[in-house]
Amino acid sequence: MGSSHHLLVFLMFLHYAVGFTYNCVKILPDSSSSIVVEVGKNFTATCHLLEGCAYTSDDIEWRLGNDSIAKQSYHRINETSVSVTINISSDMNAWLKCTAPKESLSYKPKIIYGIFLRAGYPPLKPKNLSCIAVQEDKDISPNLSCSWDPGSRNPLIDTTYTVYANVPGTVLTHKADCKQHLARFCVVNLETFPIHMVLKVWVEVKNALGSERSELQSDSSYFAKPNPPLNVQVLTEDKFPTSLVVTWKHPIDRTILKLSYAIRYRKVTSNVWIEVPESFTRGYIESFRLQSLEPYTQYVVQMRCIGESNSSYWSNWSPSVTERTTEAKPASAPDLWRIIRPTSNSRNVTLIWKAPVKANGKIRFYNLSINQNNEKFESHNITADNLSQMYSMELPAGKMASIEITAYNSAGESPKATLSIPRSDKELPGVKDMSWSVRDEKLQVKWTAVLPLPHPLKLSEYLLEWVKIPQSVHQKELPAGWQRVPKNVTVTTLNAGLEKFKRYNISVYPIYKYQPGHVWHFQPGRPVTRPAYVQQGPPKEGPTVTVTKSKKNSAELTWEETPLDSHQGFIIHYTIFYAIGNTKQWKSETVGPNVHSYVLTDLASETDYVVYVMASTEAGSVKGTDCTFKTMKYGDGEVEVIVVVVCLSFLFLTVFIIMICLRKREVIKKLLWPQVPDPSDSSIAHWSPDFPIKADLPKEDVSVVEVDVFDGKSLCEEDKGVLPLKKDKYLSEEHSSGIGGSSCMSSPRHSVSDSDEGDSGQTTSSTVQYSTVLGSGYKGQTPSHQPPAFARSESTQPLLDCEEHPDHLNESQSRSSYFRRGRELEPGVLAPECDGGSLTFCPVQEEEPSPVAEEPPASALCYMPQKSGYRPQ
Amino acid sequence: MNCHVMNMVCLSQRSQAKFRIILPILILIAVELVHPTMSCKNEKCSQLLHRSLKLTRLMSKRSADLLETYKASQGDSADLICDMQMDNVPVSTISGQTMSERILSVYTHLKEFLPHMKTVMEQQKDLNPPINPVVEGLHSMITHVHHIAQRVNCILQILQPNIPIPEPAERSTGIPPAQNIFQQKAYGCIVLSRLQELLSQAVQEQKSLKGKMCKQRTKNGSL
């Protein structure tokens, strides 16, 4: 009991806290579902307070969604009713609420009532209703496909489209509900297509705001769409090269739908269809002959059908059938042209031709007839082959030729084409002021008309020739293309498929005609030729530059012109870029298109440079390969100048030294050749060359100096030990000693020397002859087997320069000879040194004092045997 | 009292006014329902005859095809069953002396054949799979015979515009009582055979109208 009381109190509190909604209010109009309202229209709702409600109309508040509606839209009807009018917008899908808000702590319960508004549009009337029933097998399908334009406005609310169909007068009506939103297509099943009946079809569109309907009523055949004609065939007929027979089968029985047919055809090479007038195919026919066609031409034929008197839809076009008409004789002559290349004493003429424009068949062969100087020269049947439609011949410069060519196909021969080639000196005048320009990626050529020529020559036409440069070596291509234009035309566009970036030589020839007999002859005039590009591009490759001369401050560059095929346009200039090493500080020089060498100046000496040449066309540029070079250290002649200066300096120095030497010759002389005492003038020695020279003496170069030792004087103590050793070396068994021994006058030079090894090293010029005393007794010793003899020595040992007083020399002049030139002692040769002792010898012959001792004849030398001067051993 | 009288008078007058409005509408609706021939006015006479003839000719051809299909679907005894005699099947003979009478006869016969065709279709649905060429052909044929009857009705309206066209009594010829399978097959074959004969004669009858019916009407100034 207590718990239930508490629960009741709690519920009351909850009720008070949350608010109590008492349904004493109602909105009119009311609906259990949403109320559909039309966009753009005003909608008025009235809020009624029911009897017993604690509120009055003044307490009523209208809310749309969560927003309050302005009070100005309220219309107070009475104490219990308030209406509101709102304008419906397309996005207004919300609750419209009538409420009286509960005041805080008020005892009045809260009241609220709402209706849901859904905005929308009434349906639009479907437009362009059309229904179609296609043919199925041999009947018309009962499925009627209808389509219409529902309009672009979205109704925003559920809208249904329903298609109805019935045969007027019958009760049965077929219908189809179209499920799609904004349906524009629907299929209604009629179960049986009402053939030859009136059919009424309508589409009804409905929604909550209204309905609309579009209707069609017509004979049922107007809804039918037959299949295309069956089994369409195109047949050719021999001997009728200008016609084709088209046959077909009716796609549907005439009792269901009687059809009429349409035929169209076109050339395979054309996209333009030619339709046979419907009046020609109006009947219920199954064949038709196409006429006035071109022979040997492929035609594409299509057919379609429609109910008689356009009483149905057109069928689709039948699949294309292609057939070729049969051949007829060529209706036009071949297009003959020639290319003349002068040779040394003749002309090489290449005849080229195109098949007749109206060949009317496959050309089998050409008959080419050539006359030279009005005499038949040669005639050939040339098989028609696209690859070899040309003929070359030699035509002497002094001869004229007339060429005729005829084309043949299986049906006959073509008219003749003629062309005359005059003698080299008989060329007819050409056009003037020819120029070209590019329009729509084609070449437009313009020229000035030729002046009229005297009778019988008449201007027939102009011929424009184009030749790709450089010419292709491809044998299959014609060497040139050409195009003929009427004589009254001076501007034309070349209809050739000229390649981009390729150079062409465009020539304009006036073609003259004359009629020497019954046949017109055609002779071209002198051509005017210009190179041209249909589109220029940047060169494919840049020139390769080489440095031909590199100097101290300049360098000469040379580059070859790149192949013409790689130009891709007219070279407008070359630009030379050069920079030092890797500095990338490029400098440039621009030269004309015909310049292929250039001298760069103001370069730094002994510096590495990088250079390249860029070739430019109007469409762009491309650089060539880099080339590096180094400038020279010296300029031209600098080295020569330095060499000359150095040489001259050396020369002057030499002369200067020589001058000094000459001027100081005595001093030098004394320095180089000190004064040698003259033994002949020695007073302490005598030279007695009394002994004859023995002829059978051995020729060993032994120098023996007999030194006549002054009495009372002896050799130094060292000599005592040395002498025997030296004696062993001498060939003379008795004794051998160097001459010119020490003057014993405190001279530093050795006066006597002997050396075996010194022989070969002595030069003739410096050889001082020494005497050898052979087999002579010495100091009273008697030689055992041979008398003493003198032999000449080539020793270079300088003679002792006697420092003794000249008086002594003079005194002993008769007994001894002396040498004016002294020599240093050979190394390794022990020279006896005399301390105060003196050796005396006697010269055989006194020589003139000379800086260089001449080699005296052996016989002229005579040395006196040494009789004294040595101490007894 | 006056007031009561006045009220009664007023009510009486209002009711009469409403009746005057509603009555023609009701009559119109009744006429529309009884006379399904209003659409006839939308077509010219020659056009009507032309289309009617084309449709009848087509159905004549198709009925022949359907008969062949029917025979082919009934087994080996097809020729035998078609030679049987049955009294309940309407005859195909066109009677009458005048054009109108003969066309009326055509119309009456067409109407008579319709329930028989429906019976045959139902029987064939039971004898064969529900969807088979015979059933489909019969279904289509029924629709087209309806359409022919409508065309012929229009012709009759042109031929005798002032005489109501008598509608044949419902099941006037009577649907045969319960039949065995053989009888059903024979019945179907006889119905289709006689229908084919009727359509052929209908073609002839309509052909005979060419150059007469519409010419006469044109002279009368009706069309």
mmCIF file of N, CA and C in Angstrom, chain A residues 138-140 167-170 190-198 217 219 221-222 253-258 308, chain B residues 36-37 39 42-43 47 50-52 54-55 57-59 61-62 136 139-141 143-144 146-148 150-151:
data_model
loop_
_atom_site.group_PDB
_atom_site.id
_atom_site.type_symbol
_atom_site.label_atom_id
_atom_site.label_comp_id
_atom_site.label_asym_id
_atom_site.label_seq_id
_atom_site.Cartn_x
_atom_site.Cartn_y
_atom_site.Cartn_z
ATOM 1 N N LYS A 138 6.996 -13.574 -88.592
ATOM 2 C CA LYS A 138 6.174 -13.140 -89.725
ATOM 3 C C LYS A 138 5.005 -12.284 -89.274
ATOM 4 N N ASP A 139 5.029 -11.868 -88.065
ATOM 5 C CA ASP A 139 3.912 -11.099 -87.524
ATOM 6 C C ASP A 139 4.455 -9.872 -86.801
ATOM 7 N N ILE A 140 3.521 -9.055 -86.376
ATOM 8 C CA ILE A 140 3.911 -7.887 -85.604
ATOM 9 C C ILE A 140 3.821 -8.242 -84.131
ATOM 10 N N VAL A 167 -8.418 -1.259 -78.656
ATOM 11 C CA VAL A 167 -9.000 -1.064 -79.981
ATOM 12 C C VAL A 167 -10.355 -0.401 -79.758
ATOM 13 N N PRO A 168 -10.532 0.791 -80.239
ATOM 14 C CA PRO A 168 -11.809 1.459 -80.002
ATOM 15 C C PRO A 168 -12.967 0.580 -80.462
ATOM 16 N N GLY A 169 -13.979 0.547 -79.604
ATOM 17 C CA GLY A 169 -15.125 -0.298 -79.916
ATOM 18 C C GLY A 169 -15.072 -1.611 -79.201
ATOM 19 N N THR A 170 -13.925 -1.931 -78.656
ATOM 20 C CA THR A 170 -13.830 -3.155 -77.865
ATOM 21 C C THR A 170 -13.729 -2.777 -76.394
ATOM 22 N N LEU A 190 -0.203 -6.262 -75.793
ATOM 23 C CA LEU A 190 -1.549 -6.281 -76.371
ATOM 24 C C LEU A 190 -2.071 -7.703 -76.579
ATOM 25 N N GLU A 191 -1.291 -8.672 -76.227
ATOM 26 C CA GLU A 191 -1.594 -10.092 -76.428
ATOM 27 C C GLU A 191 -1.648 -10.440 -77.911
ATOM 28 N N THR A 192 -2.424 -9.760 -78.656
ATOM 29 C CA THR A 192 -2.431 -9.948 -80.113
ATOM 30 C C THR A 192 -2.419 -8.565 -80.749
ATOM 31 N N PHE A 193 -1.496 -8.400 -81.662
ATOM 32 C CA PHE A 193 -1.429 -7.084 -82.288
ATOM 33 C C PHE A 193 -2.649 -6.905 -83.191
ATOM 34 N N PRO A 194 -3.373 -5.825 -83.002
ATOM 35 C CA PRO A 194 -4.621 -5.649 -83.762
ATOM 36 C C PRO A 194 -4.358 -5.197 -85.190
ATOM 37 N N ILE A 195 -4.155 -6.182 -86.046
ATOM 38 C CA ILE A 195 -3.835 -5.852 -87.440
ATOM 39 C C ILE A 195 -5.066 -5.254 -88.117
ATOM 40 N N HIS A 196 -4.800 -4.222 -88.879
ATOM 41 C CA HIS A 196 -5.831 -3.534 -89.657
ATOM 42 C C HIS A 196 -6.974 -3.009 -88.787
ATOM 43 N N MET A 197 -6.626 -2.662 -87.591
ATOM 44 C CA MET A 197 -7.601 -2.048 -86.687
ATOM 45 C C MET A 197 -7.056 -0.710 -86.218
ATOM 46 N N VAL A 198 -7.980 0.075 -85.738
ATOM 47 C CA VAL A 198 -7.541 1.330 -85.140
ATOM 48 C C VAL A 198 -7.085 1.027 -83.719
ATOM 49 N N GLN A 217 -3.966 7.873 -81.480
ATOM 50 C CA GLN A 217 -4.944 6.954 -82.076
ATOM 51 C C GLN A 217 -4.711 6.925 -83.574
ATOM 52 N N ASP A 219 -4.348 3.977 -87.161
ATOM 53 C CA ASP A 219 -4.392 2.601 -87.637
ATOM 54 C C ASP A 219 -3.204 1.848 -87.062
ATOM 55 N N SER A 221 -1.225 -0.179 -88.112
ATOM 56 C CA SER A 221 0.000 -0.316 -88.903
ATOM 57 C C SER A 221 0.960 0.848 -88.639
ATOM 58 N N TYR A 222 0.446 1.979 -88.202
ATOM 59 C CA TYR A 222 1.334 3.105 -87.920
ATOM 60 C C TYR A 222 2.237 2.840 -86.721
ATOM 61 N N ASP A 253 4.188 -10.639 -94.769
ATOM 62 C CA ASP A 253 3.146 -10.888 -95.760
ATOM 63 C C ASP A 253 2.354 -9.610 -96.036
ATOM 64 N N ARG A 254 2.006 -9.482 -97.268
ATOM 65 C CA ARG A 254 1.311 -8.251 -97.651
ATOM 66 C C ARG A 254 -0.054 -8.129 -96.997
ATOM 67 N N THR A 255 -0.620 -9.274 -96.576
ATOM 68 C CA THR A 255 -1.914 -9.195 -95.898
ATOM 69 C C THR A 255 -1.795 -8.556 -94.520
ATOM 70 N N ILE A 256 -0.626 -8.631 -94.001
ATOM 71 C CA ILE A 256 -0.403 -7.969 -92.704
ATOM 72 C C ILE A 256 0.010 -6.522 -92.934
ATOM 73 N N LEU A 257 0.991 -6.366 -93.739
ATOM 74 C CA LEU A 257 1.505 -5.016 -93.995
ATOM 75 C C LEU A 257 2.057 -4.983 -95.410
ATOM 76 N N LYS A 258 1.446 -4.234 -96.223
ATOM 77 C CA LYS A 258 1.935 -4.110 -97.591
ATOM 78 C C LYS A 258 3.002 -3.022 -97.603
ATOM 79 N N GLU A 308 2.905 0.623 -96.899
ATOM 80 C CA GLU A 308 2.409 1.343 -98.075
ATOM 81 C C GLU A 308 1.829 2.702 -97.656
ATOM 82 N N PRO B 36 -21.174 -0.560 -79.708
ATOM 83 C CA PRO B 36 -19.728 -0.375 -79.749
ATOM 84 C C PRO B 36 -19.265 0.037 -81.140
ATOM 85 N N THR B 37 -19.983 0.803 -81.785
ATOM 86 C CA THR B 37 -19.703 1.129 -83.187
ATOM 87 C C THR B 37 -19.400 2.600 -83.399
ATOM 88 N N SER B 39 -16.720 4.042 -83.076
ATOM 89 C CA SER B 39 -15.432 4.254 -83.726
ATOM 90 C C SER B 39 -15.548 4.149 -85.236
ATOM 91 N N ASN B 42 -14.907 7.169 -87.339
ATOM 92 C CA ASN B 42 -13.572 7.748 -87.510
ATOM 93 C C ASN B 42 -12.924 7.332 -88.815
ATOM 94 N N GLU B 43 -13.490 6.388 -89.496
ATOM 95 C CA GLU B 43 -12.868 5.908 -90.723
ATOM 96 C C GLU B 43 -13.756 6.186 -91.928
ATOM 97 N N GLN B 47 -11.843 3.204 -96.675
ATOM 98 C CA GLN B 47 -10.775 2.766 -95.784
ATOM 99 C C GLN B 47 -11.269 1.622 -94.900
ATOM 100 N N HIS B 50 -11.651 -1.455 -97.029
ATOM 101 C CA HIS B 50 -10.318 -1.935 -97.420
ATOM 102 C C HIS B 50 -9.653 -2.675 -96.269
ATOM 103 N N ARG B 51 -9.667 -2.057 -95.104
ATOM 104 C CA ARG B 51 -9.015 -2.685 -93.959
ATOM 105 C C ARG B 51 -9.776 -3.943 -93.519
ATOM 106 N N SER B 52 -11.082 -3.871 -93.600
ATOM 107 C CA SER B 52 -11.864 -5.038 -93.229
ATOM 108 C C SER B 52 -11.569 -6.204 -94.155
ATOM 109 N N LYS B 54 -8.849 -6.633 -95.912
ATOM 110 C CA LYS B 54 -7.472 -7.097 -95.675
ATOM 111 C C LYS B 54 -7.413 -7.985 -94.441
ATOM 112 N N LEU B 55 -8.095 -7.538 -93.424
ATOM 113 C CA LEU B 55 -8.063 -8.322 -92.190
ATOM 114 C C LEU B 55 -8.744 -9.675 -92.401
ATOM 115 N N ARG B 57 -9.140 -11.256 -95.191
ATOM 116 C CA ARG B 57 -8.288 -12.084 -96.064
ATOM 117 C C ARG B 57 -7.136 -12.682 -95.265
ATOM 118 N N LEU B 58 -6.564 -11.865 -94.410
ATOM 119 C CA LEU B 58 -5.441 -12.360 -93.583
ATOM 120 C C LEU B 58 -5.913 -13.490 -92.676
ATOM 121 N N MET B 59 -7.091 -13.280 -92.091
ATOM 122 C CA MET B 59 -7.568 -14.310 -91.176
ATOM 123 C C MET B 59 -8.004 -15.563 -91.916
ATOM 124 N N LYS B 61 -6.532 -16.675 -94.488
ATOM 125 C CA LYS B 61 -5.270 -17.384 -94.745
ATOM 126 C C LYS B 61 -4.754 -18.032 -93.459
ATOM 127 N N ARG B 62 -4.862 -17.272 -92.389
ATOM 128 C CA ARG B 62 -4.325 -17.795 -91.129
ATOM 129 C C ARG B 62 -5.182 -18.945 -90.599
ATOM 130 N N GLU B 136 -2.119 -20.780 -79.199
ATOM 131 C CA GLU B 136 -1.709 -19.404 -79.514
ATOM 132 C C GLU B 136 -2.434 -18.904 -80.756
ATOM 133 N N HIS B 139 -6.015 -18.249 -79.906
ATOM 134 C CA HIS B 139 -6.143 -17.025 -79.118
ATOM 135 C C HIS B 139 -6.063 -15.802 -80.008
ATOM 136 N N SER B 140 -5.087 -15.826 -80.878
ATOM 137 C CA SER B 140 -4.942 -14.712 -81.816
ATOM 138 C C SER B 140 -6.141 -14.649 -82.756
ATOM 139 N N MET B 141 -6.599 -15.832 -83.200
ATOM 140 C CA MET B 141 -7.716 -15.880 -84.143
ATOM 141 C C MET B 141 -8.993 -15.316 -83.504
ATOM 142 N N THR B 143 -9.224 -13.056 -81.226
ATOM 143 C CA THR B 143 -9.110 -11.591 -81.202
ATOM 144 C C THR B 143 -9.393 -11.003 -82.576
ATOM 145 N N HIS B 144 -8.797 -11.614 -83.584
ATOM 146 C CA HIS B 144 -8.958 -11.076 -84.926
ATOM 147 C C HIS B 144 -10.393 -11.251 -85.424
ATOM 148 N N HIS B 146 -12.990 -11.196 -83.577
ATOM 149 C CA HIS B 146 -13.673 -10.081 -82.911
ATOM 150 C C HIS B 146 -13.522 -8.804 -83.735
ATOM 151 N N HIS B 147 -12.298 -8.579 -84.157
ATOM 152 C CA HIS B 147 -12.018 -7.358 -84.912
ATOM 153 C C HIS B 147 -12.743 -7.369 -86.260
ATOM 154 N N ILE B 148 -12.788 -8.549 -86.882
ATOM 155 C CA ILE B 148 -13.510 -8.637 -88.169
ATOM 156 C C ILE B 148 -14.994 -8.342 -87.945
ATOM 157 N N GLN B 150 -16.255 -6.569 -85.707
ATOM 158 C CA GLN B 150 -16.422 -5.135 -85.487
ATOM 159 C C GLN B 150 -16.400 -4.376 -86.807
ATOM 160 N N ARG B 151 -15.521 -4.770 -87.685
ATOM 161 C CA ARG B 151 -15.436 -4.117 -88.997
ATOM 162 C C ARG B 151 -16.736 -4.355 -89.783
#
